[in-house]
Coordinates of C-alpha atoms in Angstrom, one line a residue:
X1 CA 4.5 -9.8 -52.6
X2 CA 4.4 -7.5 -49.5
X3 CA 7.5 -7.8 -47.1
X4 CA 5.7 -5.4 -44.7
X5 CA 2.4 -7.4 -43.4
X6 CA 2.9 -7.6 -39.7
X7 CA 2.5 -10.7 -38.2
X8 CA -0.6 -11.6 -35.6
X9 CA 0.0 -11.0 -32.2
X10 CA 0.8 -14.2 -30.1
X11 CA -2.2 -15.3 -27.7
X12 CA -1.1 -16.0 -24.3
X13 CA -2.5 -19.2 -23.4
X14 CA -5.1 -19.1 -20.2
X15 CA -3.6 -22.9 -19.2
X16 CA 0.1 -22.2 -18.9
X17 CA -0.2 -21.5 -14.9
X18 CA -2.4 -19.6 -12.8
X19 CA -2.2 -16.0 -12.4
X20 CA -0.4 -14.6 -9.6
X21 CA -3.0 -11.6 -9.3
X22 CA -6.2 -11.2 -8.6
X23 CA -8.7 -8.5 -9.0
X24 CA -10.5 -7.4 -6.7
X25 CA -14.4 -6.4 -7.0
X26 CA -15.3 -3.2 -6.9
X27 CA -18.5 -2.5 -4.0
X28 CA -21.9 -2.9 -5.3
X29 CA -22.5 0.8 -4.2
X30 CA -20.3 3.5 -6.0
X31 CA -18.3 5.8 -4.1
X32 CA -19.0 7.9 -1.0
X33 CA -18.5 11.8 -1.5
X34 CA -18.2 13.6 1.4
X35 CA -16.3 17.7 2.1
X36 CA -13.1 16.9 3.9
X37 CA -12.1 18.3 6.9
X38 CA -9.5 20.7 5.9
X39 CA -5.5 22.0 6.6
X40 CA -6.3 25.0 8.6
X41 CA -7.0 24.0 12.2
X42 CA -6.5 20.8 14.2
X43 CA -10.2 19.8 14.7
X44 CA -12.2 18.2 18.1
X45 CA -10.7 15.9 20.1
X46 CA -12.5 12.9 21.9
X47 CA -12.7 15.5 25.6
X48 CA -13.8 18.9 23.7
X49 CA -16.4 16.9 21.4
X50 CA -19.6 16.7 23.4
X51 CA -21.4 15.2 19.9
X52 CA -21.0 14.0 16.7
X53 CA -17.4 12.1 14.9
X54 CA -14.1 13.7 17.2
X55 CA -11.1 13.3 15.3
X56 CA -7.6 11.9 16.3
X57 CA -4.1 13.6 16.0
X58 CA -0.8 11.6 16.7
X59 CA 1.7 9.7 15.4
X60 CA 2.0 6.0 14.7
X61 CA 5.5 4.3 14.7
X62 CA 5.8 1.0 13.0
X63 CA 8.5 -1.6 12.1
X64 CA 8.4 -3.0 8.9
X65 CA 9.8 -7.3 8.4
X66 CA 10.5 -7.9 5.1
X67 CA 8.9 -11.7 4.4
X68 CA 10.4 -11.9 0.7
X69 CA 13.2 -10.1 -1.5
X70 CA 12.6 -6.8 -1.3
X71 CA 13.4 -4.4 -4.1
X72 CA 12.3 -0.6 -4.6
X73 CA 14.5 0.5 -7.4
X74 CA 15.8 3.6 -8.3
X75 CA 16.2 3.9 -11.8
X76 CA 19.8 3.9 -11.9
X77 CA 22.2 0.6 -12.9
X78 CA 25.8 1.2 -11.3
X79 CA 28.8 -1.0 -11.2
X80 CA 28.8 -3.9 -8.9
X81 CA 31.9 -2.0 -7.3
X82 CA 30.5 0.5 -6.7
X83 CA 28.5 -1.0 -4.0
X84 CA 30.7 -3.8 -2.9
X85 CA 30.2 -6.3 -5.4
X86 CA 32.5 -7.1 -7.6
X87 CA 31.3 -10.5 -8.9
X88 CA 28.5 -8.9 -10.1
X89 CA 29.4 -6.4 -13.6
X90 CA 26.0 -4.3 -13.4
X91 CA 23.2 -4.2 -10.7
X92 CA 19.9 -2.1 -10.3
X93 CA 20.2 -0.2 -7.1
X94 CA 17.9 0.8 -4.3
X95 CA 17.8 4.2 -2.3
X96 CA 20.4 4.4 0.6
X97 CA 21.0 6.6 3.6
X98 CA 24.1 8.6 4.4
X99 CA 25.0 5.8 6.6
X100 CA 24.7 3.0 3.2
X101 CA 21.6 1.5 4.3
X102 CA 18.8 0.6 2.3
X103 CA 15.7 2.8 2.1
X104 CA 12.1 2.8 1.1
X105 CA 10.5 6.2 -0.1
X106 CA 7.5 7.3 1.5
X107 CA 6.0 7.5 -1.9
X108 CA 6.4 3.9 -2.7
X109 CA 4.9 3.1 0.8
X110 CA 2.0 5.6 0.5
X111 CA 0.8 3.8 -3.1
X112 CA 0.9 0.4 -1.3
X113 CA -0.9 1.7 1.5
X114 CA -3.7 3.7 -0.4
X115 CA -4.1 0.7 -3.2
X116 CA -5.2 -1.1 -0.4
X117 CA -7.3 1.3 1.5
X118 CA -9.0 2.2 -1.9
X119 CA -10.0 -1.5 -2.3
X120 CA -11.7 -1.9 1.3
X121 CA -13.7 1.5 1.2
X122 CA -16.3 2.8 -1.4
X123 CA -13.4 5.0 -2.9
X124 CA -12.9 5.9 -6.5
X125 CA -10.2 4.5 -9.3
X126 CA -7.4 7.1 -8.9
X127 CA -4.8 7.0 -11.5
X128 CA -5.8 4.2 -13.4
X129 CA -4.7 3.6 -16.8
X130 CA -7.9 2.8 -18.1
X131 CA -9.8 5.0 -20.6
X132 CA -12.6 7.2 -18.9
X133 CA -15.5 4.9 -20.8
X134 CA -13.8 1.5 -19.1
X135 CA -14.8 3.3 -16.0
X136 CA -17.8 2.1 -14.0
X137 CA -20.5 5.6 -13.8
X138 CA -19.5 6.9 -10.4
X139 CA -15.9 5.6 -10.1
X140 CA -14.1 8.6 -11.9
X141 CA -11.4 10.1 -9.9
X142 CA -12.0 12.8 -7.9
X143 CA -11.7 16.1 -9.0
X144 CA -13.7 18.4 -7.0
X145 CA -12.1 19.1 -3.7
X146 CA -15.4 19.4 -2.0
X147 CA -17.0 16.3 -2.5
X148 CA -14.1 13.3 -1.9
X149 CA -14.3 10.2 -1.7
X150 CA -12.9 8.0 1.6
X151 CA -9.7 7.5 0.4
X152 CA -9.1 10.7 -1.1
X153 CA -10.2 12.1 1.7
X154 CA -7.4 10.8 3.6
X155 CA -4.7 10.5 1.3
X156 CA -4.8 13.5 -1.1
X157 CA -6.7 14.5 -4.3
X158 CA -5.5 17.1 -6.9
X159 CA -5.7 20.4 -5.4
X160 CA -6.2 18.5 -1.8
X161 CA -3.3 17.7 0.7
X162 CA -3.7 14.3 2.3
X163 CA -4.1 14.0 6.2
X164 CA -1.1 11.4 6.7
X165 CA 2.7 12.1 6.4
X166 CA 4.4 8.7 4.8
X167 CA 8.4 9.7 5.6
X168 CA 10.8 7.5 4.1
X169 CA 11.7 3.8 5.9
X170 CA 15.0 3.2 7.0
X171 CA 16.9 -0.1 7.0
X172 CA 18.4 -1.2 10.2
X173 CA 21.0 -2.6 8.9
X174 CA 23.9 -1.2 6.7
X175 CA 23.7 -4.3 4.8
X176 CA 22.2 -5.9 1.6
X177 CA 21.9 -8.8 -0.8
X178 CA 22.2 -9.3 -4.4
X179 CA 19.4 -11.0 -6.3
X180 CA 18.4 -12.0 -9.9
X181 CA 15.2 -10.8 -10.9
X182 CA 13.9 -12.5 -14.1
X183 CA 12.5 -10.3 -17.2
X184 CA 8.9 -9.2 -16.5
X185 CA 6.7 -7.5 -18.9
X186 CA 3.7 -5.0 -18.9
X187 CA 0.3 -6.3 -18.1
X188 CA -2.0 -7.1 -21.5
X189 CA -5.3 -6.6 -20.8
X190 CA -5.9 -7.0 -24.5
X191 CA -4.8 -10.5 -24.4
X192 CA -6.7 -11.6 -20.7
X193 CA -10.4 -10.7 -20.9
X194 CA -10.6 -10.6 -17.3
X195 CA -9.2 -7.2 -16.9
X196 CA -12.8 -6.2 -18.0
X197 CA -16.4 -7.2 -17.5
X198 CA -18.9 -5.9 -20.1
X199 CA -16.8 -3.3 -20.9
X200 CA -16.1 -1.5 -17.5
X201 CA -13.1 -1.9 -15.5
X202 CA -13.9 -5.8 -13.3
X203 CA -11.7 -4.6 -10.2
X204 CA -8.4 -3.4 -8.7
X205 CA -5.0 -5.9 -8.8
X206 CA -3.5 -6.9 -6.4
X207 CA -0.5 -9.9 -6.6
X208 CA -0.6 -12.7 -4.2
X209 CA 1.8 -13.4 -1.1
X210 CA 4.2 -16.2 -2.0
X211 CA 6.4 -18.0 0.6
X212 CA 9.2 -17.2 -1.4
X213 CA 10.5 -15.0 -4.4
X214 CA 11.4 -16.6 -7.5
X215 CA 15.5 -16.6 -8.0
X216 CA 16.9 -18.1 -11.0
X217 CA 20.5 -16.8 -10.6
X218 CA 22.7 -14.7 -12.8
X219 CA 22.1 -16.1 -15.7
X220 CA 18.4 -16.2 -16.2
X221 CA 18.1 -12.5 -14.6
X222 CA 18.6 -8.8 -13.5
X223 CA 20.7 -8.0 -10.9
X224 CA 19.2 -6.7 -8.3
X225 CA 20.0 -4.3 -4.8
X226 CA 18.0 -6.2 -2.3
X227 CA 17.0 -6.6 1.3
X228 CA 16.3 -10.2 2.2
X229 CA 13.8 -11.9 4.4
X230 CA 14.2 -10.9 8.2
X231 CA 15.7 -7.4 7.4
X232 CA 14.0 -4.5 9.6
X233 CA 12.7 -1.5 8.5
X234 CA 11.2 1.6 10.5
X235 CA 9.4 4.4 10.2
X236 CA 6.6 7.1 11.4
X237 CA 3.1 8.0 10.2
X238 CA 2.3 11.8 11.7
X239 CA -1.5 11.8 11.1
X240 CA -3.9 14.5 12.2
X241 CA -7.6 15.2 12.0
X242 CA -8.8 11.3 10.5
X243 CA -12.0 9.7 12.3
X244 CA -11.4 6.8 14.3
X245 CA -13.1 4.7 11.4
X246 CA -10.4 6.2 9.1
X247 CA -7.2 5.3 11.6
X248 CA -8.9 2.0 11.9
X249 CA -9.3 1.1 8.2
X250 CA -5.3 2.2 8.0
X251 CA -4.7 0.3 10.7
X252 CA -6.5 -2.7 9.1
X253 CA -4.3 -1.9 5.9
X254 CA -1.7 -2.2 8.0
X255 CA -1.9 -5.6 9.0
X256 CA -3.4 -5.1 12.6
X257 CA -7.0 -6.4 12.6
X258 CA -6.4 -10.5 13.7
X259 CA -9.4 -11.4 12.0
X260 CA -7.9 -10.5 8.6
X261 CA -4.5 -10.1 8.9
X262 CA -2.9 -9.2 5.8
X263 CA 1.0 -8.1 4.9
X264 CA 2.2 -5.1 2.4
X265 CA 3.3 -5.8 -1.1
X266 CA 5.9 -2.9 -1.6
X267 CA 8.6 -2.7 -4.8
X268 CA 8.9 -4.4 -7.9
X269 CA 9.0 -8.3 -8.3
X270 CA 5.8 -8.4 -7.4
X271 CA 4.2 -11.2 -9.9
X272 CA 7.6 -13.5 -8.9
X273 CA 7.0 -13.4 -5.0
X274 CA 9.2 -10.3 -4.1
X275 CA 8.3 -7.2 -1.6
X276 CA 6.2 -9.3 0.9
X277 CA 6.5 -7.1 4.6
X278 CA 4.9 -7.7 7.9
X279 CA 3.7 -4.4 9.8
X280 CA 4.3 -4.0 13.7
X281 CA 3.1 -1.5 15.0
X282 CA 5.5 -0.6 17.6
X283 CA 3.7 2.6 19.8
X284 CA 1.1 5.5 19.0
X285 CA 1.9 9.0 20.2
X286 CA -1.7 10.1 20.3
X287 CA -2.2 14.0 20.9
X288 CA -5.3 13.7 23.3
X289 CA -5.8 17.5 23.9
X290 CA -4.7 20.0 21.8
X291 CA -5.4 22.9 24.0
X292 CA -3.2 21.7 27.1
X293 CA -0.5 21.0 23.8
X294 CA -0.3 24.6 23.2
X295 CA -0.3 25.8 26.9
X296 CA 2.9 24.6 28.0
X297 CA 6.9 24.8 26.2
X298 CA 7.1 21.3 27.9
X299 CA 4.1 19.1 26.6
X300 CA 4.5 15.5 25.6
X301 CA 2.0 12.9 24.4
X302 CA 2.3 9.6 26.7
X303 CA 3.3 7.3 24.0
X304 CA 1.2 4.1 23.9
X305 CA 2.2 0.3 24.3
X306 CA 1.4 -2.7 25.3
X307 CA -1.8 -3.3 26.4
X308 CA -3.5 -0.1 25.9
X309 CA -1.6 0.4 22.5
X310 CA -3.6 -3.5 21.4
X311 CA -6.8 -1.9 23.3
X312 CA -6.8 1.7 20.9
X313 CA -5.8 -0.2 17.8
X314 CA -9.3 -2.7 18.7
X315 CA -11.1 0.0 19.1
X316 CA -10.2 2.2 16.3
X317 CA -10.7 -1.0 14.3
X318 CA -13.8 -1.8 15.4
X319 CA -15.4 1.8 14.3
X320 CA -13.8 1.3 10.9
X321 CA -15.8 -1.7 10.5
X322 CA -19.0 0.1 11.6
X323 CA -18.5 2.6 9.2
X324 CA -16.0 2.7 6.5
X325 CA -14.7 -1.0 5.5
X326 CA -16.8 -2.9 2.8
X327 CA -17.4 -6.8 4.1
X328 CA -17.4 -8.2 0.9
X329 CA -14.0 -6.9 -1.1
X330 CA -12.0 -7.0 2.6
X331 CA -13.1 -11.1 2.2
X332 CA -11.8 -10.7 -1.2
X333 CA -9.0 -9.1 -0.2
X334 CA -7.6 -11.4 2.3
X335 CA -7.4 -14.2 -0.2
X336 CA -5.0 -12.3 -1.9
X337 CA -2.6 -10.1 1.0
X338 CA -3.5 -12.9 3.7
X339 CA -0.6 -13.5 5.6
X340 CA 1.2 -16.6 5.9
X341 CA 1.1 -18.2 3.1
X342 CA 1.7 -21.5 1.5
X343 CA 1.3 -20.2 -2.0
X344 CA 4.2 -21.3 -4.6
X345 CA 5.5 -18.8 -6.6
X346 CA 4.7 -19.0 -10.6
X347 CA 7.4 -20.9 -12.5
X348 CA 7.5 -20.1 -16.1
X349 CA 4.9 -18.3 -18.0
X350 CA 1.6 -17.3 -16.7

């Protein structure tokens, strides 16, 4: 008799609860290729274009309200001491500032940010973990820095710099919460079909907006470094040389369009309700002539707000829609990031 014969691996059971993801179709045309504009120059503005797309240089500042727990972990478990907690042996920590306050990388925002303009655009699947022959024809990432898709375009592609700056986003407060994260696990595509449709990758995943996070307290989880609902967090774009449709679409990521208002998923917890944020966008410093920028050592952009800030984000989001955004997976899209909620969070398995 053979000790050794490994035992079938358990089925997950499509009835337990629904998921807390959804994937998002991919558009019915494949990707747009197009040369970027490149590094070396700023290009036209709106007053030295006479014809064809002017590009826009400036500088978007924005405060970011976390809705749910918010976690972005480090990697590192340290004593509770060690930051102020010393009912708690062991906790997962989050980047902080010189001054202790919590901090989100500009790395962590720039994935959440690009996910989501990659899933409103005719853009390609960039770092997916699916094999190249689960890829639909014309969705490979991009690899020739010639041709690039809209998202690539904007964000970076190997051998390409991107045309935004994500800098880190800073707390403003010095304070924090522990949480309890339960165990999750990696997805298993192998075990839920939908990942797939004959064969090729079905769409990109995105987790739904909960009212709350899932918490089950110290014993049934991780401890975790946290910022809880109502904490602030700011930060600034620089951007330089994107078309008005491509600052609209981010703007559209970013929450701004009222016709589909949608809120960021940053960190981990995602499938248990965590790393829900509202955007405001709090003032553009738009460069509106690059020539009178370099002819005087005293030079400022007028910063815009209020009224006229609401009147260029309408109209920057208005050209995206003639010209970038795809109707059908933004639709899509809102079902998922649409913000508020009344959606539960999953209890149990899924």
């Amino acid at each position: 008799m053979s000790y050794n014969k490994p035992r079938p691996r358990p089925q997950l059971s499509q009835s337990i609860a629904q998921k807390p993801y959804h994937l998002i179709p991919l558009p019915k045309q494949k990707p747009q290729l197009q040369p970027p504009k490149g590094q070396d120059q700023y290009y036209r503005d709106r007053e030295a274009c006479s014809e064809g797309t002017y590009r826009v240089h400036g500088r978007l500042h924005l405060k970011l309200t976390v809705q749910t727990g918010l976690h972005v972990s480090t990697g590192v478990v340290a004593l509770g001491t060690d930051v102020g907690q010393k009912s708690i042996p062991l906790i997962k920590t989050m980047i902080q500032g010189s001054a202790g306050q919590l901090m989100i990388p500009g790395s962590s925002l720039k994935g959440v940010v690009r996910s989501t303009y990659e899933a409103i655009t005719r853009s390609c699947l960039c770092k997916t973990r699916a094999k190249s022959n689960q890829i639909p024809p014309g969705y490979q990432e991009c690899r020739d820095k010639t041709q690039l898709c809209p998202a690539c375009r904007v964000f970076g592609a190997l051998n390409w710099q991107g045309l935004i700056q994500f800098r880190d986003a800073e707390c403003e407060s010095t304070e924090f919460r522990p949480g309890f994260m339960p165990s999750l696990y990696q997805p298993r595509p192998r075990e839920y079909p939908g990942y797939f449709k004959q064969g090729k990758v079905a769409g990109r995943k995105f987790y739904y907006h909960t009212i709350r996070a899932v918490d089950k307290g110290q014993q049934q989880g991780i401890s975790v470094q946290q910022a809880v609902k109502t904490f602030g967090f700011t930060t600034s774009l620089p951007y330089r040389n994107l078309t008005q449709a491509e600052l609209g679409t981010l703007l559209i990521v970013l929450g701004q369009d009222t016709q589909h208002a949608i809120a960021l998923k940053v960190g981990g917890g995602k499938p248990i309700g965590m790393g829900t944020m509202t955007v405001e966008v709090t003032s553009i410093e738009p460069v509106d002539n690059i020539r009178d920028r370099y002819l005087s050592y005293r030079s400022q952009s007028q910063p815009l707000t209020g009224k006229p800030l609401q009147q260029f984000i309408q109209q920057a989001i208005q050209a995206a829609h003639r010209e970038l955004v795809q109707s059908q997976p933004l639709q899509e899209l809102v079902k998922v990031l649409g913000y508020p909620t009344k959606r539960e969070p999953p209890e149990g398995m899924y």
